[in-house]
JSON list of C-alpha atoms in Angstrom, two decimals:
[
{"chain": "A", "resi": 3, "resn": "MET", "atom": "CA", "xyz": [-12.80, 0.66, 20.67]},
{"chain": "A", "resi": 4, "resn": "SER", "atom": "CA", "xyz": [-9.72, -0.78, 22.34]},
{"chain": "A", "resi": 5, "resn": "VAL", "atom": "CA", "xyz": [-8.46, -4.29, 21.64]},
{"chain": "A", "resi": 6, "resn": "ALA", "atom": "CA", "xyz": [-6.56, -6.40, 24.13]},
{"chain": "A", "resi": 7, "resn": "ILE", "atom": "CA", "xyz": [-2.92, -6.46, 23.05]},
{"chain": "A", "resi": 8, "resn": "PRO", "atom": "CA", "xyz": [-1.32, -9.78, 24.07]},
{"chain": "A", "resi": 9, "resn": "GLN", "atom": "CA", "xyz": [1.63, -9.24, 26.36]},
{"chain": "A", "resi": 10, "resn": "GLU", "atom": "CA", "xyz": [3.58, -11.91, 24.49]},
{"chain": "A", "resi": 11, "resn": "LEU", "atom": "CA", "xyz": [3.23, -9.91, 21.28]},
{"chain": "A", "resi": 12, "resn": "VAL", "atom": "CA", "xyz": [4.49, -6.75, 23.00]},
{"chain": "A", "resi": 13, "resn": "GLU", "atom": "CA", "xyz": [7.49, -8.64, 24.39]},
{"chain": "A", "resi": 14, "resn": "ARG", "atom": "CA", "xyz": [8.36, -10.19, 21.02]},
{"chain": "A", "resi": 15, "resn": "LEU", "atom": "CA", "xyz": [8.16, -6.81, 19.34]},
{"chain": "A", "resi": 16, "resn": "ALA", "atom": "CA", "xyz": [10.24, -5.16, 22.05]},
{"chain": "A", "resi": 17, "resn": "ALA", "atom": "CA", "xyz": [12.96, -7.78, 21.58]},
{"chain": "A", "resi": 18, "resn": "ALA", "atom": "CA", "xyz": [12.99, -7.51, 17.77]},
{"chain": "A", "resi": 19, "resn": "HIS", "atom": "CA", "xyz": [15.64, -5.75, 15.72]},
{"chain": "A", "resi": 20, "resn": "ARG", "atom": "CA", "xyz": [14.16, -6.34, 12.25]},
{"chain": "A", "resi": 21, "resn": "VAL", "atom": "CA", "xyz": [10.48, -5.57, 11.55]},
{"chain": "A", "resi": 22, "resn": "ALA", "atom": "CA", "xyz": [8.56, -5.67, 8.28]},
{"chain": "A", "resi": 23, "resn": "VAL", "atom": "CA", "xyz": [5.08, -4.32, 7.63]},
{"chain": "A", "resi": 24, "resn": "LEU", "atom": "CA", "xyz": [2.62, -4.81, 4.78]},
{"chain": "A", "resi": 25, "resn": "THR", "atom": "CA", "xyz": [-0.28, -2.36, 4.45]},
{"chain": "A", "resi": 26, "resn": "GLY", "atom": "CA", "xyz": [-3.30, -2.53, 2.18]},
{"chain": "A", "resi": 27, "resn": "ALA", "atom": "CA", "xyz": [-6.33, -0.47, 1.28]},
{"chain": "A", "resi": 28, "resn": "GLY", "atom": "CA", "xyz": [-7.85, -0.79, 4.75]},
{"chain": "A", "resi": 29, "resn": "ILE", "atom": "CA", "xyz": [-5.50, 1.67, 6.42]},
{"chain": "A", "resi": 30, "resn": "SER", "atom": "CA", "xyz": [-6.13, 4.26, 3.68]},
{"chain": "A", "resi": 31, "resn": "ALA", "atom": "CA", "xyz": [-9.89, 3.68, 3.87]},
{"chain": "A", "resi": 32, "resn": "GLU", "atom": "CA", "xyz": [-9.72, 4.86, 7.49]},
{"chain": "A", "resi": 33, "resn": "SER", "atom": "CA", "xyz": [-8.55, 8.23, 6.15]},
{"chain": "A", "resi": 34, "resn": "GLY", "atom": "CA", "xyz": [-11.51, 8.36, 3.80]},
{"chain": "A", "resi": 35, "resn": "ILE", "atom": "CA", "xyz": [-9.89, 7.11, 0.59]},
{"chain": "A", "resi": 36, "resn": "PRO", "atom": "CA", "xyz": [-12.23, 4.70, -1.19]},
{"chain": "A", "resi": 37, "resn": "THR", "atom": "CA", "xyz": [-10.84, 1.51, -2.64]},
{"chain": "A", "resi": 38, "resn": "PHE", "atom": "CA", "xyz": [-10.48, 1.34, -6.41]},
{"chain": "A", "resi": 39, "resn": "ARG", "atom": "CA", "xyz": [-13.82, -0.41, -6.92]},
{"chain": "A", "resi": 40, "resn": "ASP", "atom": "CA", "xyz": [-15.59, 1.74, -4.31]},
{"chain": "A", "resi": 41, "resn": "ALA", "atom": "CA", "xyz": [-14.50, 4.81, -6.27]},
{"chain": "A", "resi": 42, "resn": "LEU", "atom": "CA", "xyz": [-16.46, 3.64, -9.32]},
{"chain": "A", "resi": 43, "resn": "THR", "atom": "CA", "xyz": [-19.45, 5.83, -8.47]},
{"chain": "A", "resi": 44, "resn": "GLY", "atom": "CA", "xyz": [-21.16, 8.84, -10.00]},
{"chain": "A", "resi": 45, "resn": "LEU", "atom": "CA", "xyz": [-19.78, 9.59, -13.46]},
{"chain": "A", "resi": 46, "resn": "TRP", "atom": "CA", "xyz": [-17.60, 6.50, -13.33]},
{"chain": "A", "resi": 47, "resn": "ALA", "atom": "CA", "xyz": [-20.21, 3.94, -12.28]},
{"chain": "A", "resi": 48, "resn": "ARG", "atom": "CA", "xyz": [-20.87, 2.80, -15.86]},
{"chain": "A", "resi": 49, "resn": "TYR", "atom": "CA", "xyz": [-17.24, 1.92, -16.56]},
{"chain": "A", "resi": 50, "resn": "ASP", "atom": "CA", "xyz": [-15.68, -1.51, -16.20]},
{"chain": "A", "resi": 51, "resn": "PRO", "atom": "CA", "xyz": [-12.38, -1.55, -14.25]},
{"chain": "A", "resi": 52, "resn": "GLN", "atom": "CA", "xyz": [-10.77, -3.13, -17.31]},
{"chain": "A", "resi": 53, "resn": "GLU", "atom": "CA", "xyz": [-11.44, 0.13, -19.15]},
{"chain": "A", "resi": 54, "resn": "LEU", "atom": "CA", "xyz": [-9.74, 2.26, -16.51]},
{"chain": "A", "resi": 55, "resn": "ALA", "atom": "CA", "xyz": [-6.86, 0.20, -15.17]},
{"chain": "A", "resi": 56, "resn": "THR", "atom": "CA", "xyz": [-5.31, -1.92, -17.89]},
{"chain": "A", "resi": 57, "resn": "PRO", "atom": "CA", "xyz": [-2.74, -1.17, -20.60]},
{"chain": "A", "resi": 58, "resn": "GLU", "atom": "CA", "xyz": [-5.35, -2.24, -23.16]},
{"chain": "A", "resi": 59, "resn": "GLY", "atom": "CA", "xyz": [-7.90, 0.22, -21.77]},
{"chain": "A", "resi": 60, "resn": "PHE", "atom": "CA", "xyz": [-5.33, 3.00, -21.92]},
{"chain": "A", "resi": 61, "resn": "ALA", "atom": "CA", "xyz": [-4.47, 2.13, -25.51]},
{"chain": "A", "resi": 62, "resn": "ARG", "atom": "CA", "xyz": [-8.16, 2.26, -26.47]},
{"chain": "A", "resi": 63, "resn": "ASN", "atom": "CA", "xyz": [-9.02, 5.48, -24.67]},
{"chain": "A", "resi": 64, "resn": "PRO", "atom": "CA", "xyz": [-6.04, 7.28, -23.10]},
{"chain": "A", "resi": 65, "resn": "LYS", "atom": "CA", "xyz": [-8.09, 10.42, -22.43]},
{"chain": "A", "resi": 66, "resn": "LEU", "atom": "CA", "xyz": [-10.67, 8.52, -20.36]},
{"chain": "A", "resi": 67, "resn": "VAL", "atom": "CA", "xyz": [-8.02, 6.77, -18.28]},
{"chain": "A", "resi": 68, "resn": "TRP", "atom": "CA", "xyz": [-6.00, 9.94, -17.72]},
{"chain": "A", "resi": 69, "resn": "GLU", "atom": "CA", "xyz": [-9.08, 11.84, -16.54]},
{"chain": "A", "resi": 70, "resn": "TRP", "atom": "CA", "xyz": [-10.12, 8.99, -14.20]},
{"chain": "A", "resi": 71, "resn": "TYR", "atom": "CA", "xyz": [-6.74, 9.09, -12.48]},
{"chain": "A", "resi": 72, "resn": "ALA", "atom": "CA", "xyz": [-6.73, 12.90, -12.44]},
{"chain": "A", "resi": 73, "resn": "ALA", "atom": "CA", "xyz": [-10.05, 12.76, -10.60]},
{"chain": "A", "resi": 74, "resn": "ARG", "atom": "CA", "xyz": [-8.70, 10.20, -8.13]},
{"chain": "A", "resi": 75, "resn": "ARG", "atom": "CA", "xyz": [-5.53, 12.25, -7.61]},
{"chain": "A", "resi": 76, "resn": "ALA", "atom": "CA", "xyz": [-7.62, 15.32, -6.83]},
{"chain": "A", "resi": 77, "resn": "SER", "atom": "CA", "xyz": [-9.80, 13.42, -4.36]},
{"chain": "A", "resi": 78, "resn": "ILE", "atom": "CA", "xyz": [-6.74, 12.09, -2.52]},
{"chain": "A", "resi": 79, "resn": "ALA", "atom": "CA", "xyz": [-4.91, 15.43, -2.35]},
{"chain": "A", "resi": 80, "resn": "GLY", "atom": "CA", "xyz": [-6.90, 16.75, 0.60]},
{"chain": "A", "resi": 81, "resn": "VAL", "atom": "CA", "xyz": [-6.90, 13.52, 2.62]},
{"chain": "A", "resi": 82, "resn": "GLN", "atom": "CA", "xyz": [-4.77, 13.37, 5.77]},
{"chain": "A", "resi": 83, "resn": "PRO", "atom": "CA", "xyz": [-2.86, 10.44, 7.32]},
{"chain": "A", "resi": 84, "resn": "ASN", "atom": "CA", "xyz": [-4.67, 8.83, 10.24]},
{"chain": "A", "resi": 85, "resn": "PRO", "atom": "CA", "xyz": [-3.37, 7.65, 13.64]},
{"chain": "A", "resi": 86, "resn": "GLY", "atom": "CA", "xyz": [-2.46, 4.28, 12.11]},
{"chain": "A", "resi": 87, "resn": "HIS", "atom": "CA", "xyz": [-0.09, 5.95, 9.64]},
{"chain": "A", "resi": 88, "resn": "ALA", "atom": "CA", "xyz": [1.39, 8.08, 12.42]},
{"chain": "A", "resi": 89, "resn": "ALA", "atom": "CA", "xyz": [1.93, 5.08, 14.68]},
{"chain": "A", "resi": 90, "resn": "LEU", "atom": "CA", "xyz": [3.82, 3.24, 11.92]},
{"chain": "A", "resi": 91, "resn": "ALA", "atom": "CA", "xyz": [6.06, 6.28, 11.40]},
{"chain": "A", "resi": 92, "resn": "ALA", "atom": "CA", "xyz": [6.79, 6.29, 15.14]},
{"chain": "A", "resi": 93, "resn": "LEU", "atom": "CA", "xyz": [7.44, 2.54, 15.19]},
{"chain": "A", "resi": 94, "resn": "GLU", "atom": "CA", "xyz": [10.01, 2.89, 12.41]},
{"chain": "A", "resi": 95, "resn": "LYS", "atom": "CA", "xyz": [12.25, 4.94, 14.71]},
{"chain": "A", "resi": 96, "resn": "ARG", "atom": "CA", "xyz": [12.38, 2.17, 17.33]},
{"chain": "A", "resi": 97, "resn": "PHE", "atom": "CA", "xyz": [14.02, -0.58, 15.28]},
{"chain": "A", "resi": 98, "resn": "GLU", "atom": "CA", "xyz": [17.39, -1.12, 13.64]},
{"chain": "A", "resi": 99, "resn": "GLN", "atom": "CA", "xyz": [15.70, -2.31, 10.47]},
{"chain": "A", "resi": 100, "resn": "PHE", "atom": "CA", "xyz": [12.11, -1.40, 9.63]},
{"chain": "A", "resi": 101, "resn": "THR", "atom": "CA", "xyz": [10.66, -1.88, 6.17]},
{"chain": "A", "resi": 102, "resn": "LEU", "atom": "CA", "xyz": [7.17, -0.68, 5.33]},
{"chain": "A", "resi": 103, "resn": "VAL", "atom": "CA", "xyz": [5.75, -2.32, 2.23]},
{"chain": "A", "resi": 104, "resn": "THR", "atom": "CA", "xyz": [2.49, -0.88, 0.93]},
{"chain": "A", "resi": 105, "resn": "GLN", "atom": "CA", "xyz": [-0.03, -1.79, -1.73]},
{"chain": "A", "resi": 106, "resn": "ASN", "atom": "CA", "xyz": [-1.40, 1.76, -1.51]},
{"chain": "A", "resi": 107, "resn": "ILE", "atom": "CA", "xyz": [-0.62, 4.48, -4.05]},
{"chain": "A", "resi": 108, "resn": "ASP", "atom": "CA", "xyz": [-1.57, 7.55, -2.00]},
{"chain": "A", "resi": 109, "resn": "SER", "atom": "CA", "xyz": [1.70, 8.67, -0.26]},
{"chain": "A", "resi": 110, "resn": "LEU", "atom": "CA", "xyz": [-0.05, 8.82, 3.13]},
{"chain": "A", "resi": 111, "resn": "HIS", "atom": "CA", "xyz": [2.73, 6.81, 4.80]},
{"chain": "A", "resi": 112, "resn": "GLN", "atom": "CA", "xyz": [5.39, 9.24, 3.57]},
{"chain": "A", "resi": 113, "resn": "ARG", "atom": "CA", "xyz": [3.25, 12.22, 4.58]},
{"chain": "A", "resi": 114, "resn": "ALA", "atom": "CA", "xyz": [2.94, 10.74, 8.07]},
{"chain": "A", "resi": 115, "resn": "GLY", "atom": "CA", "xyz": [6.74, 10.56, 8.36]},
{"chain": "A", "resi": 116, "resn": "SER", "atom": "CA", "xyz": [7.62, 7.03, 7.25]},
{"chain": "A", "resi": 117, "resn": "ARG", "atom": "CA", "xyz": [10.94, 6.91, 5.43]},
{"chain": "A", "resi": 118, "resn": "GLU", "atom": "CA", "xyz": [11.60, 3.32, 4.34]},
{"chain": "A", "resi": 119, "resn": "VAL", "atom": "CA", "xyz": [8.49, 2.81, 2.19]},
{"chain": "A", "resi": 120, "resn": "VAL", "atom": "CA", "xyz": [8.40, 0.20, -0.56]},
{"chain": "A", "resi": 121, "resn": "GLU", "atom": "CA", "xyz": [5.57, 0.93, -3.01]},
{"chain": "A", "resi": 122, "resn": "LEU", "atom": "CA", "xyz": [4.46, -2.31, -4.65]},
{"chain": "A", "resi": 123, "resn": "HIS", "atom": "CA", "xyz": [1.73, -0.73, -6.77]},
{"chain": "A", "resi": 124, "resn": "GLY", "atom": "CA", "xyz": [3.38, 2.60, -7.60]},
{"chain": "A", "resi": 125, "resn": "ASN", "atom": "CA", "xyz": [2.24, 6.09, -6.67]},
{"chain": "A", "resi": 126, "resn": "ILE", "atom": "CA", "xyz": [-0.66, 8.03, -8.16]},
{"chain": "A", "resi": 127, "resn": "ALA", "atom": "CA", "xyz": [1.20, 11.33, -7.70]},
{"chain": "A", "resi": 128, "resn": "ARG", "atom": "CA", "xyz": [3.89, 10.27, -10.18]},
{"chain": "A", "resi": 129, "resn": "VAL", "atom": "CA", "xyz": [3.62, 10.24, -13.96]},
{"chain": "A", "resi": 130, "resn": "LYS", "atom": "CA", "xyz": [5.70, 8.18, -16.36]},
{"chain": "A", "resi": 131, "resn": "CYS", "atom": "CA", "xyz": [6.14, 7.70, -20.08]},
{"chain": "A", "resi": 132, "resn": "SER", "atom": "CA", "xyz": [3.96, 4.90, -21.40]},
{"chain": "A", "resi": 133, "resn": "ILE", "atom": "CA", "xyz": [6.76, 3.72, -23.69]},
{"chain": "A", "resi": 134, "resn": "GLU", "atom": "CA", "xyz": [10.08, 4.53, -21.97]},
{"chain": "A", "resi": 135, "resn": "GLN", "atom": "CA", "xyz": [8.70, 3.89, -18.44]},
{"chain": "A", "resi": 136, "resn": "ILE", "atom": "CA", "xyz": [10.71, 6.84, -17.06]},
{"chain": "A", "resi": 137, "resn": "ILE", "atom": "CA", "xyz": [9.27, 9.29, -14.51]},
{"chain": "A", "resi": 138, "resn": "VAL", "atom": "CA", "xyz": [8.36, 12.67, -16.03]},
{"chain": "A", "resi": 139, "resn": "SER", "atom": "CA", "xyz": [7.80, 15.63, -13.70]},
{"chain": "A", "resi": 140, "resn": "ASP", "atom": "CA", "xyz": [7.46, 18.51, -16.15]},
{"chain": "A", "resi": 141, "resn": "PHE", "atom": "CA", "xyz": [4.54, 18.23, -18.58]},
{"chain": "A", "resi": 142, "resn": "PRO", "atom": "CA", "xyz": [1.67, 20.38, -19.92]},
{"chain": "A", "resi": 143, "resn": "ALA", "atom": "CA", "xyz": [-1.12, 20.36, -17.36]},
{"chain": "A", "resi": 144, "resn": "ASP", "atom": "CA", "xyz": [-3.80, 21.28, -19.88]},
{"chain": "A", "resi": 145, "resn": "GLU", "atom": "CA", "xyz": [-3.40, 18.21, -22.10]},
{"chain": "A", "resi": 146, "resn": "SER", "atom": "CA", "xyz": [-5.43, 15.05, -21.52]},
{"chain": "A", "resi": 147, "resn": "PRO", "atom": "CA", "xyz": [-3.26, 13.07, -21.53]},
{"chain": "A", "resi": 148, "resn": "PRO", "atom": "CA", "xyz": [-0.03, 15.04, -21.93]},
{"chain": "A", "resi": 149, "resn": "ARG", "atom": "CA", "xyz": [2.82, 13.66, -23.96]},
{"chain": "A", "resi": 150, "resn": "CYS", "atom": "CA", "xyz": [6.38, 12.76, -23.05]},
{"chain": "A", "resi": 151, "resn": "PRO", "atom": "CA", "xyz": [9.18, 14.62, -24.88]},
{"chain": "A", "resi": 152, "resn": "CYS", "atom": "CA", "xyz": [9.59, 11.39, -26.88]},
{"chain": "A", "resi": 153, "resn": "GLY", "atom": "CA", "xyz": [6.04, 11.82, -28.19]},
{"chain": "A", "resi": 154, "resn": "ALA", "atom": "CA", "xyz": [4.35, 8.99, -26.30]},
{"chain": "A", "resi": 155, "resn": "PHE", "atom": "CA", "xyz": [1.43, 9.56, -23.96]},
{"chain": "A", "resi": 156, "resn": "LEU", "atom": "CA", "xyz": [2.15, 9.96, -20.26]},
{"chain": "A", "resi": 157, "resn": "ARG", "atom": "CA", "xyz": [0.33, 7.69, -17.79]},
{"chain": "A", "resi": 158, "resn": "PRO", "atom": "CA", "xyz": [0.06, 7.35, -14.01]},
{"chain": "A", "resi": 159, "resn": "ASP", "atom": "CA", "xyz": [2.95, 5.51, -12.36]},
{"chain": "A", "resi": 160, "resn": "VAL", "atom": "CA", "xyz": [0.69, 2.83, -10.93]},
{"chain": "A", "resi": 161, "resn": "VAL", "atom": "CA", "xyz": [0.50, -0.90, -11.55]},
{"chain": "A", "resi": 162, "resn": "TRP", "atom": "CA", "xyz": [-2.50, -1.83, -13.65]},
{"chain": "A", "resi": 163, "resn": "PHE", "atom": "CA", "xyz": [-4.28, -5.17, -13.86]},
{"chain": "A", "resi": 164, "resn": "GLY", "atom": "CA", "xyz": [-2.15, -7.59, -15.86]},
{"chain": "A", "resi": 165, "resn": "GLU", "atom": "CA", "xyz": [1.13, -5.74, -15.23]},
{"chain": "A", "resi": 166, "resn": "MET", "atom": "CA", "xyz": [4.11, -7.00, -13.28]},
{"chain": "A", "resi": 167, "resn": "LEU", "atom": "CA", "xyz": [5.04, -5.36, -9.98]},
{"chain": "A", "resi": 168, "resn": "PRO", "atom": "CA", "xyz": [8.22, -3.24, -10.03]},
{"chain": "A", "resi": 169, "resn": "ALA", "atom": "CA", "xyz": [11.03, -5.78, -9.79]},
{"chain": "A", "resi": 170, "resn": "GLU", "atom": "CA", "xyz": [13.18, -3.75, -7.37]},
{"chain": "A", "resi": 171, "resn": "ALA", "atom": "CA", "xyz": [10.27, -3.04, -5.01]},
{"chain": "A", "resi": 172, "resn": "LEU", "atom": "CA", "xyz": [9.18, -6.69, -4.99]},
{"chain": "A", "resi": 173, "resn": "ALA", "atom": "CA", "xyz": [12.74, -7.86, -4.30]},
{"chain": "A", "resi": 174, "resn": "LYS", "atom": "CA", "xyz": [13.05, -5.45, -1.35]},
{"chain": "A", "resi": 175, "resn": "ALA", "atom": "CA", "xyz": [9.70, -6.60, 0.01]},
{"chain": "A", "resi": 176, "resn": "GLU", "atom": "CA", "xyz": [10.57, -10.28, -0.25]},
{"chain": "A", "resi": 177, "resn": "ALA", "atom": "CA", "xyz": [13.96, -9.74, 1.39]},
{"chain": "A", "resi": 178, "resn": "ALA", "atom": "CA", "xyz": [12.36, -7.81, 4.27]},
{"chain": "A", "resi": 179, "resn": "ALA", "atom": "CA", "xyz": [9.77, -10.57, 4.79]},
{"chain": "A", "resi": 180, "resn": "GLU", "atom": "CA", "xyz": [12.42, -13.29, 4.84]},
{"chain": "A", "resi": 181, "resn": "GLN", "atom": "CA", "xyz": [14.81, -11.43, 7.17]},
{"chain": "A", "resi": 182, "resn": "CYS", "atom": "CA", "xyz": [12.43, -9.91, 9.72]},
{"chain": "A", "resi": 183, "resn": "GLU", "atom": "CA", "xyz": [11.74, -11.16, 13.23]},
{"chain": "A", "resi": 184, "resn": "VAL", "atom": "CA", "xyz": [8.24, -9.65, 13.37]},
{"chain": "A", "resi": 185, "resn": "PHE", "atom": "CA", "xyz": [5.91, -9.12, 10.40]},
{"chain": "A", "resi": 186, "resn": "LEU", "atom": "CA", "xyz": [2.75, -6.99, 10.60]},
{"chain": "A", "resi": 187, "resn": "SER", "atom": "CA", "xyz": [0.01, -7.45, 7.98]},
{"chain": "A", "resi": 188, "resn": "ILE", "atom": "CA", "xyz": [-2.32, -4.44, 8.21]},
{"chain": "A", "resi": 189, "resn": "GLY", "atom": "CA", "xyz": [-5.56, -3.64, 6.43]},
{"chain": "A", "resi": 190, "resn": "THR", "atom": "CA", "xyz": [-5.12, -6.09, 3.59]},
{"chain": "A", "resi": 191, "resn": "SER", "atom": "CA", "xyz": [-7.43, -8.83, 2.39]},
{"chain": "A", "resi": 192, "resn": "ALA", "atom": "CA", "xyz": [-4.50, -11.23, 1.87]},
{"chain": "A", "resi": 193, "resn": "GLN", "atom": "CA", "xyz": [-5.92, -12.15, -1.53]},
{"chain": "A", "resi": 194, "resn": "VAL", "atom": "CA", "xyz": [-3.85, -10.11, -3.99]},
{"chain": "A", "resi": 195, "resn": "TYR", "atom": "CA", "xyz": [-0.64, -11.86, -5.01]},
{"chain": "A", "resi": 196, "resn": "PRO", "atom": "CA", "xyz": [2.29, -11.60, -4.89]},
{"chain": "A", "resi": 197, "resn": "ALA", "atom": "CA", "xyz": [1.80, -9.24, -1.91]},
{"chain": "A", "resi": 198, "resn": "ALA", "atom": "CA", "xyz": [-0.32, -11.86, -0.12]},
{"chain": "A", "resi": 199, "resn": "GLU", "atom": "CA", "xyz": [2.65, -14.20, -0.18]},
{"chain": "A", "resi": 200, "resn": "LEU", "atom": "CA", "xyz": [4.83, -11.89, 1.92]},
{"chain": "A", "resi": 201, "resn": "PRO", "atom": "CA", "xyz": [3.43, -12.85, 5.36]},
{"chain": "A", "resi": 202, "resn": "LEU", "atom": "CA", "xyz": [3.66, -16.51, 4.35]},
{"chain": "A", "resi": 203, "resn": "ARG", "atom": "CA", "xyz": [7.32, -16.01, 3.47]},
{"chain": "A", "resi": 204, "resn": "ALA", "atom": "CA", "xyz": [7.85, -14.43, 6.87]},
{"chain": "A", "resi": 205, "resn": "LEU", "atom": "CA", "xyz": [6.13, -17.37, 8.57]},
{"chain": "A", "resi": 206, "resn": "SER", "atom": "CA", "xyz": [8.29, -19.85, 6.69]},
{"chain": "A", "resi": 207, "resn": "ALA", "atom": "CA", "xyz": [11.40, -17.94, 7.76]},
{"chain": "A", "resi": 208, "resn": "GLY", "atom": "CA", "xyz": [10.40, -18.17, 11.43]},
{"chain": "A", "resi": 209, "resn": "ALA", "atom": "CA", "xyz": [9.09, -14.67, 12.04]},
{"chain": "A", "resi": 210, "resn": "THR", "atom": "CA", "xyz": [6.26, -13.77, 14.40]},
{"chain": "A", "resi": 211, "resn": "VAL", "atom": "CA", "xyz": [3.40, -12.75, 12.11]},
{"chain": "A", "resi": 212, "resn": "VAL", "atom": "CA", "xyz": [0.65, -10.40, 13.26]},
{"chain": "A", "resi": 213, "resn": "GLU", "atom": "CA", "xyz": [-2.53, -9.51, 11.40]},
{"chain": "A", "resi": 214, "resn": "ILE", "atom": "CA", "xyz": [-4.43, -6.28, 12.09]},
{"chain": "A", "resi": 215, "resn": "ASN", "atom": "CA", "xyz": [-7.71, -6.11, 10.19]},
{"chain": "A", "resi": 216, "resn": "PRO", "atom": "CA", "xyz": [-11.37, -5.35, 10.93]},
{"chain": "A", "resi": 217, "resn": "GLU", "atom": "CA", "xyz": [-12.37, -8.77, 9.58]},
{"chain": "A", "resi": 218, "resn": "ARG", "atom": "CA", "xyz": [-10.80, -12.19, 9.44]},
{"chain": "A", "resi": 219, "resn": "THR", "atom": "CA", "xyz": [-9.05, -13.11, 6.19]},
{"chain": "A", "resi": 220, "resn": "ALA", "atom": "CA", "xyz": [-7.51, -16.17, 4.59]},
{"chain": "A", "resi": 221, "resn": "LEU", "atom": "CA", "xyz": [-4.33, -15.31, 6.50]},
{"chain": "A", "resi": 222, "resn": "SER", "atom": "CA", "xyz": [-5.92, -15.17, 9.96]},
{"chain": "A", "resi": 223, "resn": "ARG", "atom": "CA", "xyz": [-5.67, -18.86, 10.77]},
{"chain": "A", "resi": 224, "resn": "HIS", "atom": "CA", "xyz": [-1.96, -18.95, 9.96]},
{"chain": "A", "resi": 225, "resn": "VAL", "atom": "CA", "xyz": [-0.71, -16.01, 12.03]},
{"chain": "A", "resi": 226, "resn": "HIS", "atom": "CA", "xyz": [0.56, -15.97, 15.61]},
{"chain": "A", "resi": 227, "resn": "PHE", "atom": "CA", "xyz": [-1.64, -13.01, 16.59]},
{"chain": "A", "resi": 228, "resn": "ALA", "atom": "CA", "xyz": [-4.82, -11.86, 14.80]},
{"chain": "A", "resi": 229, "resn": "LEU", "atom": "CA", "xyz": [-6.01, -8.51, 16.16]},
{"chain": "A", "resi": 230, "resn": "GLN", "atom": "CA", "xyz": [-9.47, -7.68, 14.87]},
{"chain": "A", "resi": 231, "resn": "GLY", "atom": "CA", "xyz": [-10.13, -3.96, 14.57]},
{"chain": "A", "resi": 232, "resn": "SER", "atom": "CA", "xyz": [-9.00, -0.79, 12.81]},
{"chain": "A", "resi": 233, "resn": "ALA", "atom": "CA", "xyz": [-5.34, 0.08, 12.31]},
{"chain": "A", "resi": 234, "resn": "GLY", "atom": "CA", "xyz": [-6.06, 3.60, 13.56]},
{"chain": "A", "resi": 235, "resn": "ALA", "atom": "CA", "xyz": [-7.09, 2.20, 16.94]},
{"chain": "A", "resi": 236, "resn": "ILE", "atom": "CA", "xyz": [-4.81, -0.83, 17.34]},
{"chain": "A", "resi": 237, "resn": "LEU", "atom": "CA", "xyz": [-1.47, 0.56, 16.15]},
{"chain": "A", "resi": 238, "resn": "PRO", "atom": "CA", "xyz": [-1.37, 3.54, 18.55]},
{"chain": "A", "resi": 239, "resn": "GLN", "atom": "CA", "xyz": [-2.35, 1.16, 21.35]},
{"chain": "A", "resi": 240, "resn": "LEU", "atom": "CA", "xyz": [0.41, -1.27, 20.37]},
{"chain": "A", "resi": 241, "resn": "LEU", "atom": "CA", "xyz": [2.91, 1.60, 20.27]},
{"chain": "A", "resi": 242, "resn": "GLN", "atom": "CA", "xyz": [1.82, 2.71, 23.74]},
{"chain": "A", "resi": 243, "resn": "GLU", "atom": "CA", "xyz": [2.25, -0.80, 25.15]},
{"chain": "A", "resi": 244, "resn": "LEU", "atom": "CA", "xyz": [5.66, -1.07, 23.54]},
{"chain": "A", "resi": 245, "resn": "ARG", "atom": "CA", "xyz": [6.79, 2.18, 25.12]},
{"chain": "A", "resi": 246, "resn": "ARG", "atom": "CA", "xyz": [5.89, 0.82, 28.54]},
{"chain": "A", "resi": 247, "resn": "VAL", "atom": "CA", "xyz": [8.24, -2.15, 28.27]},
{"chain": "A", "resi": 248, "resn": "ALA", "atom": "CA", "xyz": [11.03, -0.72, 26.15]}
]
């Protein structure tokens, strides 16, 4: 279903040199990846998220947590980027400065061709030492969980409940929000902080802020343009309109 793209939005985007984007679970859901809580089905339905996605849960039962993320990693492996991901990769090539900040951990943006991706919540494909916090790429695949050469258990390189976001990624995201001329908030509920603060930072800095989401959120009343619909439909349409004027 097509959505009317305001001409003023197209013109502002065409005139911009610096663009920042924030994506959330919604754009990945369009590719068939369930959200964290939606994935708690079948064998996992009886587990509390605190058991599967906290440092305390990992300390209590590292095998359970490792196997949960191994199952999620396997389910994501065969998923393909959707037209929304592809449109963002194409948009990146049109601007002098384009920063894509994502709350997603699935690498779909990179697989679609996006280059400047800031991962706020880590990446499920990476593994790190639970003590040294360094990325480890070579480890025994038959252990659950495997151990780092230092002896500590390895864990997914994702941000769990109660953990701080990666400082460098957050700094890049905040700088992009404060320096951009147009900010796109896509497929996010605008409820998880500090990511939810990024469009507000952009607003305060004078940027044009656009929300693309199937439903209205707490952010909707603050933005300049709220486009209600799927990213996979709206972003290719926005790209097409931009090509007509640029």
